[in-house]
Each structure stands twice: as structure tokens, then as C-alpha cells.
Amino acid sequence: MLTRPEAIHPPVAEGPDAFAGAGGLLLAVSGGPDSMGMLFSLARAGASSKNDRRIEVATVDHGLRPESSSEASMVAAACAGLGLVHHTLHIETPPKRGVQANARHMRYRLLAACARERGLKTIVTAHHAGDQAETVAMRLAHRSGLEGLAGIRRHSNFDGIGILRPFLDLAPEQLRAFAADGPSVDDPSNRDRRFERVRVRQALDDRSRTRLLRLGARASELRTRRELARHQAILSHCRLLPSGHAAIPLAALASMSPLLRAGLIGDLVPAIAGSRHRPPFAARTRFLERTVAEKGATLAGCRAVVRNGNVWLGREWGRTGPEPVLLTPGRSAVWDERFVCVAPEALPVGSTLDALGDDKDRMPHEIPAVLRRAAPAIRYPDGTLFEGPAEVEWLGFARLAQLAGQSADHGPWPGVYAN
């Protein structure tokens, strides 16, 4: 067994509420035995709890197999029996390359949009100790370093919506036991050796899984210590603007240790550029050397400009700037992997979330002009700016605020700045 026997109890039934602060929950249920175990576990725990937390369920139909539609219907029927609202979400264009990684990204985007539109704060997944061991093994094989060896995070964020994985300490057979008397489906891709995770899963035995979990737990402790130092630096020295910019006093940056400096930039650059991964350590070091020398620098889609004793960080404009995204009134849309917008109901068809571009002078001039162009703006179909209030959220703010232990809830933000 990968965990102590008493861990078989649902996390919401133990000691302090594992979901404290999570708000309404959206359970991501595919219909497999793991996610069905989560569904029955949390549905039963919720029914016996005095907590009136709202729970809804979503199934993503990837369209990769003919059976996917009937599997979503099976989950919907199970939810109806439990008295839970169910949503079937469809991926319109299934990925052809990097199937598992790209399908995962599309899945979380749909889940986050559903959660936001339904007023739910947290997505809950059924990742368990077996998944954690496999992840550590793969990252060990790829020499991912401390960040990789720490494995799957219990708490994370996608498109501004929290993600909670409460079953990471539970063995897969224990999680599946909650759905022993209920329906579930068998996805053949879980046995397809073309995928690295499947090959790793089939190669591991209980002893190696236990060792990998211990390694991951130790790496996670060390990662947390480093993050605490970086988080304190964010709280003490960084100004984070809802326009997707950050400012750090040059003197403060220069006074930090090289490791802390590089770690801080590793957090800020992906948040500002909208990228999924931290740049390599060596690239961060070169970027910092040029920045501290006040030469200006770019890194992974982020540009640094020194002005009046501050290092300003913003999205690099590039040759043409980010592509606009069409908005549907009342629905959420993600632009440039940096901002999410719930479009106002009054917007006409054809309106977009786009870059401020040549309208950059509408923003405070404290921000260097070269960094203002990539700020977001809602535009009418004719290209003119929408001036009314709108929910435009910088996803990097939510990412950094969560890492720094702060709330990511900062309310609506006007479509453009005024001078």
C-alpha cells in the first residue's frame, strides 16, 4: 500500500476541511475508475456534511474515441442519481500531435471556463499517489531538477481558477474502492505503450513507487522553502499591475542573492509572458546580468526596461503583437495566454479582446511606452475601444498572488486605463 490504511476516508471527512477556502467545486470526472471514485467519495461526504458548499461535475469529451460521448452520458446519469449538476464540455478540434499534453491543456481550459461561468472557484481532480510516483519517475528520467522532482502540486491554478488534488496521498485502489458498486469506463489509452506515462506505470512496482514518493516528498519540502523566500521578495519588492506589468526597484534586485534573483525572475517571466514553463536557469542569469547593467533585455516573451530606478517587466511586443480573440457576450475567453475576459452582455457580435497597441497613451505614462502596447483592450468590431467596465483578469496576477499566499480576487478591471 502507498498510504496508511486510515487514509481511505474521504479527505472532507478528516480533521480540518481539506477544501477550506476552496468555495464552490467543479469535479473533473472522465468516467474512469479514479474519477468515479472521487465523485462518489465527495458526493457522499457532502451529503453527510453540514457544509452547504456547492458541487457540480464536468466531463470533457475530447472526441478522440467513438465511445467518448456515451461515456459522458454515463457520468451524467450517475450525477443525476446523486443529485448533482453535470456539464459535458466538448473539444472542437482534437489535437493530432502531443496528444496527451495538448489534450490536458485543452481540458483544463474548458474546465476553467465552465467553473468561471458557473461561479465556482475550484476544480477538483482525482490524481492519486500512483500518478504522483509516475510523475516523479518521468521527471527524474528527464533530469528536471528540484522543481520537477517535487511532482504534482496539491494546489495550483489554471486560467485564474484554483485546482485542488486532495487524493495525492491515496493509493489508486483505495480511491477506486469508493466507486466499487458504481459504473466506470476503461480508457484503452491507459494501456497504450506509445505514451511515456503508460510505459513508466507498467515498469514500476510497489517498492519503487514508495521510494519515488519519498523522493518527491523531500523535493517538495525543499521547493517550498525556496518558494517562501521568493514569495517574500514578491511581497516586499514587487508591484504587480492588472495590466500585466511588474516593477521592481533596481537596487532591491541587485541586492538579492543570485539564486533568489534567478528564482524570482523564473516566477515573473512566465506570468508576464503567458508561457507555461520557467526559462532555463542559465538564460535567466544572462537576462539578469543585462538588466542589472541597465542594458535592457528580453527573455521568453518578456521584456525588461529600466526607468527611474525601477526594473519594469512586460510582455514583449514582437513584430506584430498578440492576435486578438473573439468575444461572446456572457462567456469567458482567454487572450494571449495572459488574460481572461468574461465579455459584457452588451457587446456586439464581432467584438474582440486585443492589444492596446497604438492606443498605448491611454495608460499611465509611468509604465515605459514600449511595454504598454501589449496591455489588453476590448474593441468593438470597427476597432474602436470599449470604454465601459469589464471583467478582464491578468492570469499572471492570480498565479503570483496564489504563490505568494495572497488572494487572487481583485474584482473587475476597466477595459483601458485613463490618463
JSON list of C-alpha atoms in Angstrom, two decimals, residues 15 45 47 102 160 162 200 204 252 305 318 357 366 384 387 393 395 398-399:
[
{"chain": "A", "resi": 15, "resn": "GLY", "atom": "CA", "xyz": [-9.84, 16.78, 10.72]},
{"chain": "A", "resi": 45, "resn": "ALA", "atom": "CA", "xyz": [-19.10, 13.22, 2.13]},
{"chain": "A", "resi": 47, "resn": "ALA", "atom": "CA", "xyz": [-24.36, 14.67, 1.75]},
{"chain": "A", "resi": 102, "resn": "ASN", "atom": "CA", "xyz": [-2.27, 19.16, -25.60]},
{"chain": "A", "resi": 160, "resn": "GLY", "atom": "CA", "xyz": [-7.32, 32.08, -12.74]},
{"chain": "A", "resi": 162, "resn": "GLY", "atom": "CA", "xyz": [-7.87, 27.10, -8.43]},
{"chain": "A", "resi": 200, "resn": "VAL", "atom": "CA", "xyz": [6.51, 4.07, -16.65]},
{"chain": "A", "resi": 204, "resn": "LEU", "atom": "CA", "xyz": [7.05, 0.39, -11.57]},
{"chain": "A", "resi": 252, "resn": "ALA", "atom": "CA", "xyz": [16.46, 45.66, -4.44]},
{"chain": "A", "resi": 305, "resn": "VAL", "atom": "CA", "xyz": [13.19, 48.16, -19.22]},
{"chain": "A", "resi": 318, "resn": "GLY", "atom": "CA", "xyz": [7.35, 41.28, -31.21]},
{"chain": "A", "resi": 357, "resn": "GLY", "atom": "CA", "xyz": [-1.24, 48.82, -29.46]},
{"chain": "A", "resi": 366, "resn": "GLU", "atom": "CA", "xyz": [4.78, 55.70, -15.52]},
{"chain": "A", "resi": 384, "resn": "THR", "atom": "CA", "xyz": [-12.66, 51.41, -31.50]},
{"chain": "A", "resi": 387, "resn": "GLU", "atom": "CA", "xyz": [-14.73, 52.19, -22.54]},
{"chain": "A", "resi": 393, "resn": "GLU", "atom": "CA", "xyz": [-8.25, 39.47, -15.30]},
{"chain": "A", "resi": 395, "resn": "LEU", "atom": "CA", "xyz": [-3.85, 35.43, -15.15]},
{"chain": "A", "resi": 398, "resn": "ALA", "atom": "CA", "xyz": [-3.66, 35.10, -9.95]},
{"chain": "A", "resi": 399, "resn": "ARG", "atom": "CA", "xyz": [-0.66, 32.83, -10.44]}
]
